PDB file of C-alpha atoms in Angstrom:
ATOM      1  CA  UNK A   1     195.042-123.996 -59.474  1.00  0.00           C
ATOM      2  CA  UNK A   2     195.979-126.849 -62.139  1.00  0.00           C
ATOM      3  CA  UNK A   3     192.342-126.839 -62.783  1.00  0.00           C
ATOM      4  CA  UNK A   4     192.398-122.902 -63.497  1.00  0.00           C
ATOM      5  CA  UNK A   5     195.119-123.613 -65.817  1.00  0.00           C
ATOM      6  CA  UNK A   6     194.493-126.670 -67.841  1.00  0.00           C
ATOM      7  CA  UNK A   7     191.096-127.695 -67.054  1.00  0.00           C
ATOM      8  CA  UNK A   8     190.309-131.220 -65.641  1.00  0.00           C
ATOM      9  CA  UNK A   9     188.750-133.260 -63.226  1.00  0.00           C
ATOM     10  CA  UNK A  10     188.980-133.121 -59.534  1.00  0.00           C
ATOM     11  CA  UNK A  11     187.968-135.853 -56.845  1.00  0.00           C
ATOM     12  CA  UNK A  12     189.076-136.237 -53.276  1.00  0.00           C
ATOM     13  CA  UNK A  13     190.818-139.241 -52.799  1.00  0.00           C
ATOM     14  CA  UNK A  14     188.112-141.331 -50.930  1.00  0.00           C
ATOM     15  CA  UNK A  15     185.509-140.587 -53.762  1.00  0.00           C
ATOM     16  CA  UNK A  16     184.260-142.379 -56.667  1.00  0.00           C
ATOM     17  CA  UNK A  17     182.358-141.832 -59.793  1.00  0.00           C
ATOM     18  CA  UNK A  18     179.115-143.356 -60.116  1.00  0.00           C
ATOM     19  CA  UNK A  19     179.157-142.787 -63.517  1.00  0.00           C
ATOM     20  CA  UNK A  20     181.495-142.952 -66.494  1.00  0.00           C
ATOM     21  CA  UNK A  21     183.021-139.138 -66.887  1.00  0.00           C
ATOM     22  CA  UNK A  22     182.333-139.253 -70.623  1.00  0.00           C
ATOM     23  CA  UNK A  23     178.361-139.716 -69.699  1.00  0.00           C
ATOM     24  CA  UNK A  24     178.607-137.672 -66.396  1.00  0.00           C
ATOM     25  CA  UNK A  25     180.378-134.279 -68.373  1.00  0.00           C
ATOM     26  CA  UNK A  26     179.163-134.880 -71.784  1.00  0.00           C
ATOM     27  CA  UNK A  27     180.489-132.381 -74.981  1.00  0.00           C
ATOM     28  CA  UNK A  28     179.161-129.286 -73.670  1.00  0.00           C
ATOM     29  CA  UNK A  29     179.996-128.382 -70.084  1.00  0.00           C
ATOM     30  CA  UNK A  30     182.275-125.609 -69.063  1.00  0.00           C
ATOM     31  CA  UNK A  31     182.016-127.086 -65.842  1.00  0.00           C
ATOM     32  CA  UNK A  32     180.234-129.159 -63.511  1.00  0.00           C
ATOM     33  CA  UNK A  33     179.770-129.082 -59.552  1.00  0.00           C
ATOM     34  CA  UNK A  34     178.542-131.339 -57.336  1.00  0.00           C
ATOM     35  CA  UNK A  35     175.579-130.541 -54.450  1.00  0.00           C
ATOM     36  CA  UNK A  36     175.539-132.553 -51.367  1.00  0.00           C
ATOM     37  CA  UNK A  37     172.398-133.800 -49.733  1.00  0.00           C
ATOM     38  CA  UNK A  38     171.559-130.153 -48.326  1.00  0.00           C
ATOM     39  CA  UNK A  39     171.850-129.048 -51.476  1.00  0.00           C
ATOM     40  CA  UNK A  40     174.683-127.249 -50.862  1.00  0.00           C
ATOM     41  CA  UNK A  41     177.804-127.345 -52.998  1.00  0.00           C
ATOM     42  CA  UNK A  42     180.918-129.359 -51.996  1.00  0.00           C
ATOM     43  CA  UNK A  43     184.604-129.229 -53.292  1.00  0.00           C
ATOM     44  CA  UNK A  44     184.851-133.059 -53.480  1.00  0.00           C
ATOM     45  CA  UNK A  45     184.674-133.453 -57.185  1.00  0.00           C
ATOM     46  CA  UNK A  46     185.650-130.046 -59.408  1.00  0.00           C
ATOM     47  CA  UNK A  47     185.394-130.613 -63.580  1.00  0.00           C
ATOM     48  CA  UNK A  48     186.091-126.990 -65.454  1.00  0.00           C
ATOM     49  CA  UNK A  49     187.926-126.194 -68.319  1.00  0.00           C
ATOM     50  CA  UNK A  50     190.818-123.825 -68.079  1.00  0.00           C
ATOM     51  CA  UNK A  51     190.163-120.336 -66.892  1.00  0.00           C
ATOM     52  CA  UNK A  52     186.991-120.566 -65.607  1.00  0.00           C
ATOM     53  CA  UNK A  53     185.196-117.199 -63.966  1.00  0.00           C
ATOM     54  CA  UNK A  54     183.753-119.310 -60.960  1.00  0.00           C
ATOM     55  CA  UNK A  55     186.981-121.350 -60.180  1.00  0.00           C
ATOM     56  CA  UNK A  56     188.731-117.618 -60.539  1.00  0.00           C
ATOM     57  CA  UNK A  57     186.101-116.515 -57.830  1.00  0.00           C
ATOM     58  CA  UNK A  58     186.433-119.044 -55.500  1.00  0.00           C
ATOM     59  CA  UNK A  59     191.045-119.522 -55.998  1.00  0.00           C
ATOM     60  CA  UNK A  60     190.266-115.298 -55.044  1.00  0.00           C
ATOM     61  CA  UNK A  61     188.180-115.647 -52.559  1.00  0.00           C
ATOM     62  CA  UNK A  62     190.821-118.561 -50.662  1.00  0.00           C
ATOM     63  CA  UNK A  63     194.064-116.236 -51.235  1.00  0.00           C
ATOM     64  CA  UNK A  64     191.898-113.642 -49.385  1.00  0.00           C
ATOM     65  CA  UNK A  65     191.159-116.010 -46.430  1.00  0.00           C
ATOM     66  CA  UNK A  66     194.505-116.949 -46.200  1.00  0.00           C
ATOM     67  CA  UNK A  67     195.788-113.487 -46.421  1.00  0.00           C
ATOM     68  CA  UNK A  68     193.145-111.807 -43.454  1.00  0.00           C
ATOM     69  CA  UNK A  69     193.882-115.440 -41.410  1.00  0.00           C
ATOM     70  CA  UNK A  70     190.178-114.255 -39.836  1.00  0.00           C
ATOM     71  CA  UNK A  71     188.537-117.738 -40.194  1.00  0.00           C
ATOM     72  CA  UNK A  72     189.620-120.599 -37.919  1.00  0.00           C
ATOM     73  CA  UNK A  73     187.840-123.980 -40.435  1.00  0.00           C
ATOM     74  CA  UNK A  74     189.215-125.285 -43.198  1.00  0.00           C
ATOM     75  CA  UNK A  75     186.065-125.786 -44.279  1.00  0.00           C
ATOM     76  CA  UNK A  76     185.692-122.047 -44.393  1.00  0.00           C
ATOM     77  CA  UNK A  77     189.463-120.939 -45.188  1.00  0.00           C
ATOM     78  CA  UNK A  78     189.601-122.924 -48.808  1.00  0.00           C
ATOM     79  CA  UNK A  79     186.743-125.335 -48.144  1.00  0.00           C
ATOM     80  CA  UNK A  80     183.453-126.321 -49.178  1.00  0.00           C
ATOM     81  CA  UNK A  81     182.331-123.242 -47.308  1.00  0.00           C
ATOM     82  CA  UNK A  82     184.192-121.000 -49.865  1.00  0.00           C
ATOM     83  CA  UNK A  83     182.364-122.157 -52.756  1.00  0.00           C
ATOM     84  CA  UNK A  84     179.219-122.041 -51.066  1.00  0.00           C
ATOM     85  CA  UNK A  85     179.991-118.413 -50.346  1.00  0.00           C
ATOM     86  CA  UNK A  86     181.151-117.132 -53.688  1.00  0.00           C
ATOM     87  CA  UNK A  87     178.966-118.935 -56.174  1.00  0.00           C
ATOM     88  CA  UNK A  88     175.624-118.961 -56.998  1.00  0.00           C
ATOM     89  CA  UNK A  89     174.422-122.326 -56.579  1.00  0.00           C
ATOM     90  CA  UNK A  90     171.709-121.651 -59.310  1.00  0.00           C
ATOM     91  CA  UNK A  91     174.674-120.152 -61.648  1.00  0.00           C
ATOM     92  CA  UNK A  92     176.983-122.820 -62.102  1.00  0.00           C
ATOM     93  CA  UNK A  93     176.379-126.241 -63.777  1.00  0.00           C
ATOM     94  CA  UNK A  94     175.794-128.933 -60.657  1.00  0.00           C
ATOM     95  CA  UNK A  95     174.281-132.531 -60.470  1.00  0.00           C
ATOM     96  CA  UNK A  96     173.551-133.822 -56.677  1.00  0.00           C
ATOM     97  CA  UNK A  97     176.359-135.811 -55.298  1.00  0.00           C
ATOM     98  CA  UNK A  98     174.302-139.470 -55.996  1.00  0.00           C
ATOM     99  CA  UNK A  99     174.168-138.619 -60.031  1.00  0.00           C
ATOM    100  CA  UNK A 100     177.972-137.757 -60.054  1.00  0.00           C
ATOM    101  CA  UNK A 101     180.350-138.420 -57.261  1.00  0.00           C
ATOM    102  CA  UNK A 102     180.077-140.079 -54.030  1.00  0.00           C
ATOM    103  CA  UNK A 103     183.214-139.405 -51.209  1.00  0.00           C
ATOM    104  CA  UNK A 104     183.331-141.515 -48.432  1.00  0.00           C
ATOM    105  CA  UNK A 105     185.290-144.522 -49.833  1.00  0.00           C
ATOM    106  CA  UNK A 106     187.463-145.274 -46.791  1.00  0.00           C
ATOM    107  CA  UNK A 107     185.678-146.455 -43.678  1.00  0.00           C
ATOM    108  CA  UNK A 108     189.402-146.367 -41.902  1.00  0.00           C
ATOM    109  CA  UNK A 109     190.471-142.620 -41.515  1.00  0.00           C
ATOM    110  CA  UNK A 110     194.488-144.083 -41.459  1.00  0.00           C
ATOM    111  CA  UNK A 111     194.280-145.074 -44.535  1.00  0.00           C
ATOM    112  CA  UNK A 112     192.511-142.023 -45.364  1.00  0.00           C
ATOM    113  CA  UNK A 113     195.232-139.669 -43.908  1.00  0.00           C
ATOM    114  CA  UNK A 114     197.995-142.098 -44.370  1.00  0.00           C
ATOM    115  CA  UNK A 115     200.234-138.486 -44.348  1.00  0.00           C
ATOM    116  CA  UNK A 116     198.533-137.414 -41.425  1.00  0.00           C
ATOM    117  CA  UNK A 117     199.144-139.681 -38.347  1.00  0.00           C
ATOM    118  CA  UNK A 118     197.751-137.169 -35.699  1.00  0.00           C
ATOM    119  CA  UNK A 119     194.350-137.688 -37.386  1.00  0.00           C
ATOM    120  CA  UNK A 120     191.762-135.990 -39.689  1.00  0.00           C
ATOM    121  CA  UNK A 121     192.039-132.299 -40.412  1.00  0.00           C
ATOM    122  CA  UNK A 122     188.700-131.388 -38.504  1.00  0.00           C
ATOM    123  CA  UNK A 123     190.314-132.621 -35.510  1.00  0.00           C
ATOM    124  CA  UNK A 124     194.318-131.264 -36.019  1.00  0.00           C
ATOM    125  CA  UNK A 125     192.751-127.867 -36.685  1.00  0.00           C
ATOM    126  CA  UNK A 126     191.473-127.802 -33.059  1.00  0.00           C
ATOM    127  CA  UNK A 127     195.194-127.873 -31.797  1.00  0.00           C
ATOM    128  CA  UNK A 128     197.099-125.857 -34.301  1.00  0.00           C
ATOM    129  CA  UNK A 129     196.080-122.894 -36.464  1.00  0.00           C
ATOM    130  CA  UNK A 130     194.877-123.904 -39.923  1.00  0.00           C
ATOM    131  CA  UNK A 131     197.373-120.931 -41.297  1.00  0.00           C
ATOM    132  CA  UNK A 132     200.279-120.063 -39.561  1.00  0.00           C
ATOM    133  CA  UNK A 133     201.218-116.569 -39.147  1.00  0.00           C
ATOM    134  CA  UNK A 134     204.562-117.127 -41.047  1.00  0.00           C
ATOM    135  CA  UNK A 135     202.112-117.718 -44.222  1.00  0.00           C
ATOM    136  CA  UNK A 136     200.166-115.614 -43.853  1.00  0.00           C
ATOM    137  CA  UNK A 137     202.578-112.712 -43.526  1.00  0.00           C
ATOM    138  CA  UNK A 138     204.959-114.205 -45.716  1.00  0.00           C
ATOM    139  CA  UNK A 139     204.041-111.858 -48.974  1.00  0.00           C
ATOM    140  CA  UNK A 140     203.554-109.026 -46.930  1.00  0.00           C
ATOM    141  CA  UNK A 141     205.937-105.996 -47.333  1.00  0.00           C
TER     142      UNK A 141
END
């Protein structure tokens, strides 16, 4: 959402840049994705200037999700899975992950999920729901 607004850079917090962001983005991008190895896109690193049509897309597609409370991943709810869904890979300005971004950083998951003592999110979403049904309700009339 702060992306939607004022444009910016986004990278997970155990992710680096292999290049400089000046060289990476250059003058002209609106935006720029990243694809993993599959060649699929990933939400690890976001770059977009305010108000852009594909971040719109995907922020409508995750409200959605979270309002039907139908899917049971995160990866799917507001993941990597969302943006795979709603944009087309050959639409929107992407480099593969090696050229851009790399994630990964911390080979010790506490660290990683210092906030999160019960463990990654792939494995907490196995023993509680991903939304609760007071969210999801909650702007219901």
């Amino acid at each position: 959402l702060v992306l939607q607004v004022h444009g910016g850079v986004y990278l997970d917090i155990d992710a680096h840049l292999t290049w400089p962001l000046g060289r990476l983005l250059g003058s002209d991008r609106q935006s720029l994705f990243i694809r993993t190895k599959r060649g699929d896109l990933s939400n690890y690193f976001i770059a977009s200037q305010p108000h852009s049509p594909q971040l719109d897309a995907v922020i409508r597609a995750i409200n959605a999700n979270i309002e039907a409370n139908t899917l049971e991943g995160v990866f799917d709810i507001t993941g990597p899975g969302v943006f795979n869904r709603v944009l087309d890979i050959d639409g929107v300005n992407s480099v593969l992950y090696r050229y851009a971004c790399t994630q990964g950083s911390f080979t010790n998951e506490y660290f990683q999920y210092i906030d999160k003592p019960q463990g990654k999110w792939n494995r907490e979403q196995k023993r509680i729901a991903v939304v609760g049904e007071s969210i999801a309700w909650s702007r219901r009339p």
